[in-house]
Short mmCIF file of C-alpha atoms and ligand atoms in Angstrom, two decimals:
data_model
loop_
_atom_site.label_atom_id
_atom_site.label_comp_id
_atom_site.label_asym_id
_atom_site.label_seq_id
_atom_site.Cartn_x
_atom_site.Cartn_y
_atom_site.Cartn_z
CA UNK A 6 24.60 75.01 133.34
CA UNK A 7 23.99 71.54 132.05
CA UNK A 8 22.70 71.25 128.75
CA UNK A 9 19.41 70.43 127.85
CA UNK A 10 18.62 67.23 126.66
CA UNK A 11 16.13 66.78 123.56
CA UNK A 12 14.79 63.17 121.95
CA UNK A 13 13.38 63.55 118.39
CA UNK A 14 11.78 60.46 117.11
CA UNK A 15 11.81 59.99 113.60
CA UNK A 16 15.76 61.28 113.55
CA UNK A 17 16.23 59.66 109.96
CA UNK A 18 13.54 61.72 108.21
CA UNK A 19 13.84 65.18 106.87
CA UNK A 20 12.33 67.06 109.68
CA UNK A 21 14.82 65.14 112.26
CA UNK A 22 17.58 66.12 110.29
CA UNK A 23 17.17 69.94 110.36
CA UNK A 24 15.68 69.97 113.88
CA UNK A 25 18.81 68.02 115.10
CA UNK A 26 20.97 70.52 113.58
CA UNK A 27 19.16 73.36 114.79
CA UNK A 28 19.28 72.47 118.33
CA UNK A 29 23.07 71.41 118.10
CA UNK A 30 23.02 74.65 116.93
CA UNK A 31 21.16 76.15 120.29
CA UNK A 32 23.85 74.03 122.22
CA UNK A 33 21.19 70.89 122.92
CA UNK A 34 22.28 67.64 123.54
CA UNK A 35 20.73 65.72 120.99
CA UNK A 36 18.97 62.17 120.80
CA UNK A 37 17.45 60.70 117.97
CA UNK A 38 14.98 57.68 118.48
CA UNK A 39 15.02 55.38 115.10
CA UNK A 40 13.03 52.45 115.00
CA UNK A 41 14.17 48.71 114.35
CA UNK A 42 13.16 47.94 111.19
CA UNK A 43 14.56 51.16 109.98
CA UNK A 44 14.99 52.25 106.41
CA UNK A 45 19.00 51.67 107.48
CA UNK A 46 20.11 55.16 106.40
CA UNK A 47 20.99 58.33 108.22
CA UNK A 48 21.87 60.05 105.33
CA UNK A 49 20.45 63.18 105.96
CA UNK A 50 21.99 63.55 109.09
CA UNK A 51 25.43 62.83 107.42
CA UNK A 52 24.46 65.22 104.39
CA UNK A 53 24.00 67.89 107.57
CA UNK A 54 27.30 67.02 108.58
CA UNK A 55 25.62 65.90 112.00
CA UNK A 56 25.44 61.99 112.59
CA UNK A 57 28.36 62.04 115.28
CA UNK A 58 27.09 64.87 117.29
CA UNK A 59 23.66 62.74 117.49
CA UNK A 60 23.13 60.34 119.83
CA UNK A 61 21.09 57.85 118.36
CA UNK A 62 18.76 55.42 120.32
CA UNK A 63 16.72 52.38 118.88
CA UNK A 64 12.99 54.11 119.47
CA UNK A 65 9.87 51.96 118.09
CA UNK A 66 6.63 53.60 118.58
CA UNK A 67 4.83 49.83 117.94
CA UNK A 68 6.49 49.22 121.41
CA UNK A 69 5.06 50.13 124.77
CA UNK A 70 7.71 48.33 126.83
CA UNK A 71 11.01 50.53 124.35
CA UNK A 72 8.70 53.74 124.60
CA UNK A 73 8.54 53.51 128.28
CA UNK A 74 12.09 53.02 129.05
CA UNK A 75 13.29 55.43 126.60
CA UNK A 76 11.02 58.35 128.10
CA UNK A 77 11.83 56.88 132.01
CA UNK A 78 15.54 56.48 131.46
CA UNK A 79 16.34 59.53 128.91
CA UNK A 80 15.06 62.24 131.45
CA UNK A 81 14.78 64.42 128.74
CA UNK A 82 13.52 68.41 128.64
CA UNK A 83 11.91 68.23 125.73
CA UNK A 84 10.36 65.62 123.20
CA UNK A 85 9.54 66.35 119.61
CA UNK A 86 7.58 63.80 118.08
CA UNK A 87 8.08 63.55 114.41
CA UNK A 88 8.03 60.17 114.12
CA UNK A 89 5.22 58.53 111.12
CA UNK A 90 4.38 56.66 108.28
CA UNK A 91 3.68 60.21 106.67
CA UNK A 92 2.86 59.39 102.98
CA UNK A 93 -0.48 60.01 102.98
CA UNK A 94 -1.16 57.58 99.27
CA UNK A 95 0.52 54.89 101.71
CA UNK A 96 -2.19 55.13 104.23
CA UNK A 97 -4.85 54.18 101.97
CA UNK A 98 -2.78 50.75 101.83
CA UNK A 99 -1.83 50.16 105.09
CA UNK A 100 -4.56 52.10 107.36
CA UNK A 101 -3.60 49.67 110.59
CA UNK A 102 -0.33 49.96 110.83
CA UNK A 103 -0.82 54.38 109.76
CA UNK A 104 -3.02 54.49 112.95
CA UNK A 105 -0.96 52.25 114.95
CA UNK A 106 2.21 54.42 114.36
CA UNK A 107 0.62 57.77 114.17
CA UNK A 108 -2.33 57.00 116.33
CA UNK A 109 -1.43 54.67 118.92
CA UNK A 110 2.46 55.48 118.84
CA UNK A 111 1.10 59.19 120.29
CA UNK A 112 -0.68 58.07 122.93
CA UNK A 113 2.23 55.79 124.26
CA UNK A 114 4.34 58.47 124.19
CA UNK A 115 1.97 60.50 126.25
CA UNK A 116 1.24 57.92 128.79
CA UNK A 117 4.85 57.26 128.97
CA UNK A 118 5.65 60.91 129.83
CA UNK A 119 2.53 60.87 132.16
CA UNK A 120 3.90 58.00 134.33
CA UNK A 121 7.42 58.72 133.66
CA UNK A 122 8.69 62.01 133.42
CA UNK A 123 5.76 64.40 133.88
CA UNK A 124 7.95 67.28 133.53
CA UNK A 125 9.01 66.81 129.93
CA UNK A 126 7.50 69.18 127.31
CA UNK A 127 5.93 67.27 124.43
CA UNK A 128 5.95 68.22 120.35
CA UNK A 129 3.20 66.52 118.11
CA UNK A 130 3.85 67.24 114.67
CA UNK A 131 -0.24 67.38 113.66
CA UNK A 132 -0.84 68.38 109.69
CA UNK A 133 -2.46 70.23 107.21
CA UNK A 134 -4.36 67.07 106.05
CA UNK A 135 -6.49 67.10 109.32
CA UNK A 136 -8.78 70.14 107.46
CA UNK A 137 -9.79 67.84 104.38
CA UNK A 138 -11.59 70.07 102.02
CA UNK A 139 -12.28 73.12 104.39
CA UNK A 140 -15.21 75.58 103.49
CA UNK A 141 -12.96 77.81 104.54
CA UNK A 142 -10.62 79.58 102.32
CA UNK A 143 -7.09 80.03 104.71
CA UNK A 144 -7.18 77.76 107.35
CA UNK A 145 -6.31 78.59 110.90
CA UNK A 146 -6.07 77.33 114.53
CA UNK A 147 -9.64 77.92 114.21
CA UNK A 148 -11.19 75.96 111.37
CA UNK A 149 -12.65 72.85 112.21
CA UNK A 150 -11.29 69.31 111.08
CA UNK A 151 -12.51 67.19 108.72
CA UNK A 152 -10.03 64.37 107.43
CA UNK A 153 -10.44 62.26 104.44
CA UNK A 154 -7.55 59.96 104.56
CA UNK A 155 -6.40 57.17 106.77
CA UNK A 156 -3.27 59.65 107.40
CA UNK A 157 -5.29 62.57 108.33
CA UNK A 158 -7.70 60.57 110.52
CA UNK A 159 -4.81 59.00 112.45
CA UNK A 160 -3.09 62.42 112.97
CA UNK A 161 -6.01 64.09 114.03
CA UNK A 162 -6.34 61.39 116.59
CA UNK A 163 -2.89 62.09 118.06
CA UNK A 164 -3.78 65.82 117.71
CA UNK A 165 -7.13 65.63 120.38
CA UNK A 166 -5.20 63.19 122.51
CA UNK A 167 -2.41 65.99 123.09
CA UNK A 168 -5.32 68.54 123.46
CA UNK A 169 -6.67 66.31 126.39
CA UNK A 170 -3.50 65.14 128.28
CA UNK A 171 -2.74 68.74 127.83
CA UNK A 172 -6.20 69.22 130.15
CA UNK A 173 -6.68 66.08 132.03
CA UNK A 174 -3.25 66.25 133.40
CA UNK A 175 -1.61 69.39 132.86
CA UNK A 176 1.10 68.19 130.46
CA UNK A 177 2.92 70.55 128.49
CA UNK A 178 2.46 69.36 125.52
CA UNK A 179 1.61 70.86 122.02
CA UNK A 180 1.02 70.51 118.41
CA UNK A 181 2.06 72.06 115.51
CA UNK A 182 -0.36 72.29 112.54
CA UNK A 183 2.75 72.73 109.92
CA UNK A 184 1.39 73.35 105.96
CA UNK A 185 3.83 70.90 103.58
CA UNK A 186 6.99 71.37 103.67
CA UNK A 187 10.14 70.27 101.70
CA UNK A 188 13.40 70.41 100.93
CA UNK A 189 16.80 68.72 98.97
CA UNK A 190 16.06 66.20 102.03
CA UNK A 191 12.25 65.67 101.40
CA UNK A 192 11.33 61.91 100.73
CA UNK A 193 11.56 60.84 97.24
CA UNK A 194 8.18 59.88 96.98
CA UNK A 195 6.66 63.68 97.54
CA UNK A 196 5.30 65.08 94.72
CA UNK A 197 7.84 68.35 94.71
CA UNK A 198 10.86 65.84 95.50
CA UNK A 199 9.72 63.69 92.46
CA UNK A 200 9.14 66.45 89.85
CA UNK A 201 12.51 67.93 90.27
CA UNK A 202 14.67 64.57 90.81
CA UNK A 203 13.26 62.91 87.83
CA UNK A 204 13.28 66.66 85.99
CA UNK A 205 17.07 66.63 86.88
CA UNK A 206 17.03 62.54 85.10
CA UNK A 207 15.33 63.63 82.26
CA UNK A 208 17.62 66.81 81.73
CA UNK A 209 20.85 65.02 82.63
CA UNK A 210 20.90 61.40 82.95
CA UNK A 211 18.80 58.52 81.56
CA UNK A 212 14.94 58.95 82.06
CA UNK A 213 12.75 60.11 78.96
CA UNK A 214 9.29 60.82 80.85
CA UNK A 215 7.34 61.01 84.35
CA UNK A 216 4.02 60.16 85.45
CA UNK A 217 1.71 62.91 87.50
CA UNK A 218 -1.48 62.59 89.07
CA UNK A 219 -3.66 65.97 90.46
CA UNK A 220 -1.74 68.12 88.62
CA UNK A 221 -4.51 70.58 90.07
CA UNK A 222 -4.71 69.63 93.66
CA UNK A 223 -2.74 73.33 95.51
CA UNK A 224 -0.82 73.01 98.12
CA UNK A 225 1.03 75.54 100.46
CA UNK A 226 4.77 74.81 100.25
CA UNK A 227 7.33 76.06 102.49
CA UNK A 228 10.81 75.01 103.57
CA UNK A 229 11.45 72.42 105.99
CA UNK A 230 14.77 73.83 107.67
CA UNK A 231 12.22 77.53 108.52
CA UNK A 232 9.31 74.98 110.16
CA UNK A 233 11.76 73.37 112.47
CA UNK A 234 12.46 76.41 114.06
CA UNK A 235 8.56 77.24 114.97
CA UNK A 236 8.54 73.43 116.77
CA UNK A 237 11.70 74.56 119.44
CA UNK A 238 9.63 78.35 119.53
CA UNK A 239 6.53 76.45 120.75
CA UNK A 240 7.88 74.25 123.68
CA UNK A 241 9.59 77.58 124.32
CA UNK A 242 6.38 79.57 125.53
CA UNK A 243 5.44 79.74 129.08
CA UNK A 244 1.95 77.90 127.62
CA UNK A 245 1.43 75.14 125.75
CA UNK A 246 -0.59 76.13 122.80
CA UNK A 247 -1.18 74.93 119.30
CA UNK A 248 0.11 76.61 116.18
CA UNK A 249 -0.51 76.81 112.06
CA UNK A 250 3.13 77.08 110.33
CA UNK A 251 2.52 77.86 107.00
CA UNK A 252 3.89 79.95 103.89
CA UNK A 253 0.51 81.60 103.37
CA UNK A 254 0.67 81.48 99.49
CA UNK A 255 -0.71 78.53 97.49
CA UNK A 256 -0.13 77.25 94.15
CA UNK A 257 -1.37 74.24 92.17
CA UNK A 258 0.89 70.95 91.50
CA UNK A 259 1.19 72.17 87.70
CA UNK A 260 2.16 75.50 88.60
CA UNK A 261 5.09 74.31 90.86
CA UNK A 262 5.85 71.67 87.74
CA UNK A 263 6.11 74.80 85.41
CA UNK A 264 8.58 76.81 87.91
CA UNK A 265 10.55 73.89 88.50
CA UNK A 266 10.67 72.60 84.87
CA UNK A 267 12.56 76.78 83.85
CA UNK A 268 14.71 76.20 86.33
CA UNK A 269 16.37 73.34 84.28
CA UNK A 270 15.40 75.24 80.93
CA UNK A 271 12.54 72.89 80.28
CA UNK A 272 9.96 74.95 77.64
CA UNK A 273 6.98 73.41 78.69
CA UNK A 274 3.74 73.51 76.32
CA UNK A 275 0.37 71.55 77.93
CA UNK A 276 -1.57 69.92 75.82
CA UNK A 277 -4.99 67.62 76.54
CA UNK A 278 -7.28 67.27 79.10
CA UNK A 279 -7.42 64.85 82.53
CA UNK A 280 -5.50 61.71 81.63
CA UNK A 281 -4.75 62.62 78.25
CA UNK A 282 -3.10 65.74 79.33
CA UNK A 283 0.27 65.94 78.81
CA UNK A 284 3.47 68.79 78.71
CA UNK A 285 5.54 68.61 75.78
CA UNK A 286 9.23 70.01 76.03
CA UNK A 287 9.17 72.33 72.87
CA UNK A 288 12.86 72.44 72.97
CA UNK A 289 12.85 68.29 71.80
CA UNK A 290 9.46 68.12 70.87
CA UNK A 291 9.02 65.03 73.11
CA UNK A 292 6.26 64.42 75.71
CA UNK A 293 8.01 64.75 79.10
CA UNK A 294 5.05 64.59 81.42
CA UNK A 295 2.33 62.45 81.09
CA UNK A 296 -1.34 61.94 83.80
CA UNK A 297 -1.51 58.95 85.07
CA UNK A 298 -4.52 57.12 87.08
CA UNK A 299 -2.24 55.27 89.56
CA UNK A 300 -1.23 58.58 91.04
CA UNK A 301 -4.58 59.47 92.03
CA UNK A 302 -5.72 59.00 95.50
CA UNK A 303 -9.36 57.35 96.48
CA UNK A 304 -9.98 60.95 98.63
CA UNK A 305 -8.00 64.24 97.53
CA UNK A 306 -7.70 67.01 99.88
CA UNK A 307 -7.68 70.17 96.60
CA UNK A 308 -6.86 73.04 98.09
CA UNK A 309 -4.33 73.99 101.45
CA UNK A 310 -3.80 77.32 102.38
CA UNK A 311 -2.49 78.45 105.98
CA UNK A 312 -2.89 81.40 107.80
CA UNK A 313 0.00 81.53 110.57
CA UNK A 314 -1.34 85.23 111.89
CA UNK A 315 -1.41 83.57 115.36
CA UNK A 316 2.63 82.29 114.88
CA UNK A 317 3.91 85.23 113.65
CA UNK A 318 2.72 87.86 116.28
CA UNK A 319 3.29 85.09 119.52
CA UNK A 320 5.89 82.66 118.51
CA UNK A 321 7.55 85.70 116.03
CA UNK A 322 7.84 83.23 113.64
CA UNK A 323 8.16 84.04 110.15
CA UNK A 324 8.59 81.70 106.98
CA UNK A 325 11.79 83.11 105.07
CA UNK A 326 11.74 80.87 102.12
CA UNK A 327 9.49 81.70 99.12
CA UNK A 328 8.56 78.97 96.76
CA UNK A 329 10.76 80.30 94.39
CA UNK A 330 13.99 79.59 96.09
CA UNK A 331 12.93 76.99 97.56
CA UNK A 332 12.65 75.17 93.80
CA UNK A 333 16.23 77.02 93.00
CA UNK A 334 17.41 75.08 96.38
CA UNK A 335 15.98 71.80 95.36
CA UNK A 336 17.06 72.22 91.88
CA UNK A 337 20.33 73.46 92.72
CA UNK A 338 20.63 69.95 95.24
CA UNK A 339 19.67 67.42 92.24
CA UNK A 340 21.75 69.33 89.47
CA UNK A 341 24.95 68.84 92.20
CA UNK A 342 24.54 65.39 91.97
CA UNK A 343 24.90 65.18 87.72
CA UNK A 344 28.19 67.55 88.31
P1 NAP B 418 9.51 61.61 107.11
O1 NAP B 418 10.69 62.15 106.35
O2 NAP B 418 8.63 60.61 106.45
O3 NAP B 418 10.07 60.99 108.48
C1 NAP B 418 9.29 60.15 109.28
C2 NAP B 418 10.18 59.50 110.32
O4 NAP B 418 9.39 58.63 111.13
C3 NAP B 418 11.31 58.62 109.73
O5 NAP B 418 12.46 58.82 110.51
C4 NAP B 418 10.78 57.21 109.94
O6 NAP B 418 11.78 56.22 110.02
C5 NAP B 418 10.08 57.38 111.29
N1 NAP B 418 9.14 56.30 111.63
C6 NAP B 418 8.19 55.78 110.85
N2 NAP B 418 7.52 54.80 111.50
C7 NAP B 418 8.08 54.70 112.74
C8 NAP B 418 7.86 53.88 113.89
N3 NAP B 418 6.94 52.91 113.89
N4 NAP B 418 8.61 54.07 115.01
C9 NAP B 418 9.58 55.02 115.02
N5 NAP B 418 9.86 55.81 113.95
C10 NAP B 418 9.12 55.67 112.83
O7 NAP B 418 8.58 62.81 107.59
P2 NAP B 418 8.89 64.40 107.68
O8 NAP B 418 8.51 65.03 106.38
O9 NAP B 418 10.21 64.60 108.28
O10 NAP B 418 7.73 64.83 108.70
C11 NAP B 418 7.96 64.77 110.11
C12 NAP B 418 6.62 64.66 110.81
O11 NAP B 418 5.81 65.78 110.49
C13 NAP B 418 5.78 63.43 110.46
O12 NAP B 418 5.10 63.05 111.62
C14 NAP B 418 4.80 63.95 109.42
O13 NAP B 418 3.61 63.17 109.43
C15 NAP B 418 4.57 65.35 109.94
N6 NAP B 418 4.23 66.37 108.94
C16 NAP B 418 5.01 66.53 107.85
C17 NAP B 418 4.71 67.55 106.95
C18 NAP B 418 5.58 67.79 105.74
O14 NAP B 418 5.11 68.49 104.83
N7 NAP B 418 6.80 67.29 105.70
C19 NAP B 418 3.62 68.41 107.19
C20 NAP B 418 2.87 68.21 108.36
C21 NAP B 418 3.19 67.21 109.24
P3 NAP B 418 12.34 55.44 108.70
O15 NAP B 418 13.38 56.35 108.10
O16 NAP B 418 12.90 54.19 109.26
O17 NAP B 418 11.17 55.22 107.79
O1 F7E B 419 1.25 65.33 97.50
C1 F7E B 419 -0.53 65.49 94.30
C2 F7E B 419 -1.16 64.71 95.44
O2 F7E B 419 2.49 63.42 98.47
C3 F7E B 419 0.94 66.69 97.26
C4 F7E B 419 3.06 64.92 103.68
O3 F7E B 419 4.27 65.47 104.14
O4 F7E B 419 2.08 67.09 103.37
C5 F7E B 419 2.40 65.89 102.70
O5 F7E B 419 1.23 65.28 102.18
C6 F7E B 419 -0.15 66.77 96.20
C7 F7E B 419 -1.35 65.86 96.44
O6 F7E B 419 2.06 65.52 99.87
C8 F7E B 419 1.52 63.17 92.40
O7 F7E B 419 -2.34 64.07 95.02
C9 F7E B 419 0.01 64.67 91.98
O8 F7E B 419 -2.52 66.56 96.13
O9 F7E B 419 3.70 65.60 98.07
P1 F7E B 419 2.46 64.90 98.46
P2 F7E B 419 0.69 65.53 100.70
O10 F7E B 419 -0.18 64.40 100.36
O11 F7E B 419 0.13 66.91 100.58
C10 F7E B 419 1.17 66.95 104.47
C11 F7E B 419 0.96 68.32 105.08
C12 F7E B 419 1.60 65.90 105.44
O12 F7E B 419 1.32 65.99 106.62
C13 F7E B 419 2.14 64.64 104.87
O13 F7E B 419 2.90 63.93 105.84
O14 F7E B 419 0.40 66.36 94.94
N1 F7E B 419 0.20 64.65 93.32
N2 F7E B 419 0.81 63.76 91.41
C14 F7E B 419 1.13 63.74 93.62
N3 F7E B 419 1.66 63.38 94.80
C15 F7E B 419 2.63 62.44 94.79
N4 F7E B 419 3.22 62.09 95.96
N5 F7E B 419 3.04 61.83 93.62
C16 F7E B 419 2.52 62.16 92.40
O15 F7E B 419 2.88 61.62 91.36
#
């Protein structure tokens, strides 16, 4: 039997990386859409050991005409489209181009497939953010929407549009509603990738002290390389449906600063309150953590917590990662590179 033939877009991020291994893994042939102006590095595909088993196509999601000929020529089985300017304190910035890409991009794709290659089962990787600050305490397939950031607005955008060409034209497409999740390949610029690299610079190489910012803003954390898995279970279903991934468990930003901070046998005493508050190492006696106001975004979502009851009993999906070991993997990942 031939193999099946899947296009990620967004190969170079972290999500691309362990969804391109695991469907090497499930004997795909892969393709990975990166964009022109690129960030220039595959490095997590090369860290995965992966980057010649990928075939890797330019993909820009600013371009109708590339879009279009990728979907037309690629004839592809399945499309999962991670591709976005995901840093939500970016999108207060740059709120055109966010909704261009994460908008826009979506509904080219869609249109694309429409015209193209109306056979081709669609992945939208939808977010978390879309709930803003829900009323309601775990939030579900059910719970209504309410974004407060140029990131979550644009995202929810994508999200209806791939409810409706789901409707209007009996695509099989889907979105996945995945909680944050991270890993040794998350972006350096996520708050649980930032604690523990500069944590691991502080311990071991040349940095004295980092700057926070919500320190009690809680997030639900899980582990990237589990959530790919739920994106191939969902195209997999003789339905398309939507689905929450998440690690049901919540914890603040200070709490995962704490758990990550023992792992490198930081002993951490807070002191202060908002931007004076600070966390002294009481092994050195010298301020390692310090609030600061440029951290702080113009709209904070406070509190995620997912309830993936629908995932687990239809997709039998299950998130295998505590946050525990998920800091001891992270941890482990930075300490390697002082070694
Ligand atoms: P990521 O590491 O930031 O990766 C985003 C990818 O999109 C990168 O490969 C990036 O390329 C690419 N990209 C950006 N703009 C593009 C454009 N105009 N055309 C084509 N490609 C473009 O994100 P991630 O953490 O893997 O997340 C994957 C997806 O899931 C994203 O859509 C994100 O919004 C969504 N999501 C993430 C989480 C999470 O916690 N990680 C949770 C919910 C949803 P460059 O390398 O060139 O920048
Ligand atoms: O922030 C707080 C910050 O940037 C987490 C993306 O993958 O998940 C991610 O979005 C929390 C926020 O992720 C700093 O204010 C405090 O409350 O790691 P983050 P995010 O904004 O939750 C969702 C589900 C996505 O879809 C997104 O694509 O941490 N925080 N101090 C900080 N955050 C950062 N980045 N840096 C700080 O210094």
């Amino acid at each position: 039997m031939a193999k099946k033939r899947a296009l990620i877009t967004g190969i170079s991020g972290q999500d691309g990386a362990y969804l391109a291994q695991f469907l090497l893994n499930k004997g795909y042939s892969v393709f990975g859409g990166e964009r022109q102006n690129a960030s220039g590095s595959l490095w997590r595909l090369k860290y995965l050991g992966i980057e010649k088993k990928i075939k890797v196509i330019p993909l820009e999601l600013l371009e109708e005409n590339n879009v279009n000929d990728v979907v037309r020529n690629g004839k592809f089985d399945e499309i999962y489209n991670l591709a976005a300017q995901s840093f939500v304190a970016n999108s207060y910035a740059s709120p055109i181009f966010t909704s261009n890409v994460n908008a826009l991009g979506v509904t080219r794709l869609l249109e694309a497939i429409r015209h193209f290659s109306n056979k081709t089962k669609f992945y939208q990787a939808s977010t978390s953010e879309m709930y803003g600050n829900s009323n309601i305490k775990k939030q579900s397939e059910k719970t209504s929407f309410h974004p407060i950031s140029p990131y979550a607005v644009s995202k929810l955008y994508a999200h209806w549009m791939v409810n409706m060409y789901k409707d209007a034209y009996g695509l099989f497409c889907c979105s996945g509603i995945l909680f944050n999740h991270e890993s040794p390949l998350r972006g350096d610029e996520f708050v649980t990738k930032k604690i523990i690299s500069n944590l691991a610079k502080i311990k071991y190489g040349n940095l004295t002290k980092m700057g926070l910012g919500n320190i009690y803003s809680k997030r639900d954390w899980g582990f990237s390389k589990d959530y790919v898995e739920a994106m191939w279970k969902m195209l997999q279903k003789k339905k398309p449906e939507n689905y929450v991934i998440s690690s049901g468990k919540t914890y603040t930003v200070k709490e995962f600063v704490n758990k990550a901070a023992k792992n490198f046998g930081f002993n951490l005493s807070w002191t202060g309150v908002g931007l004076k508050e600070k966390a002294i190492d009481l092994n050195t006696n010298k301020v390692i953590i310090s609030i600061e106001k440029k951290y702080f975004r113009p709209t904070e979502v406070n509190s995620l917590f997912g309830d993936s009851t629908k995932a687990i009993k239809e997709l039998k999906w299950l998130p295998r990662t505590n946050l525990d070991k998920l800091i001891r993997i992270m941890c482990e990942y930075e300490k390697s590179k002082y070694n």
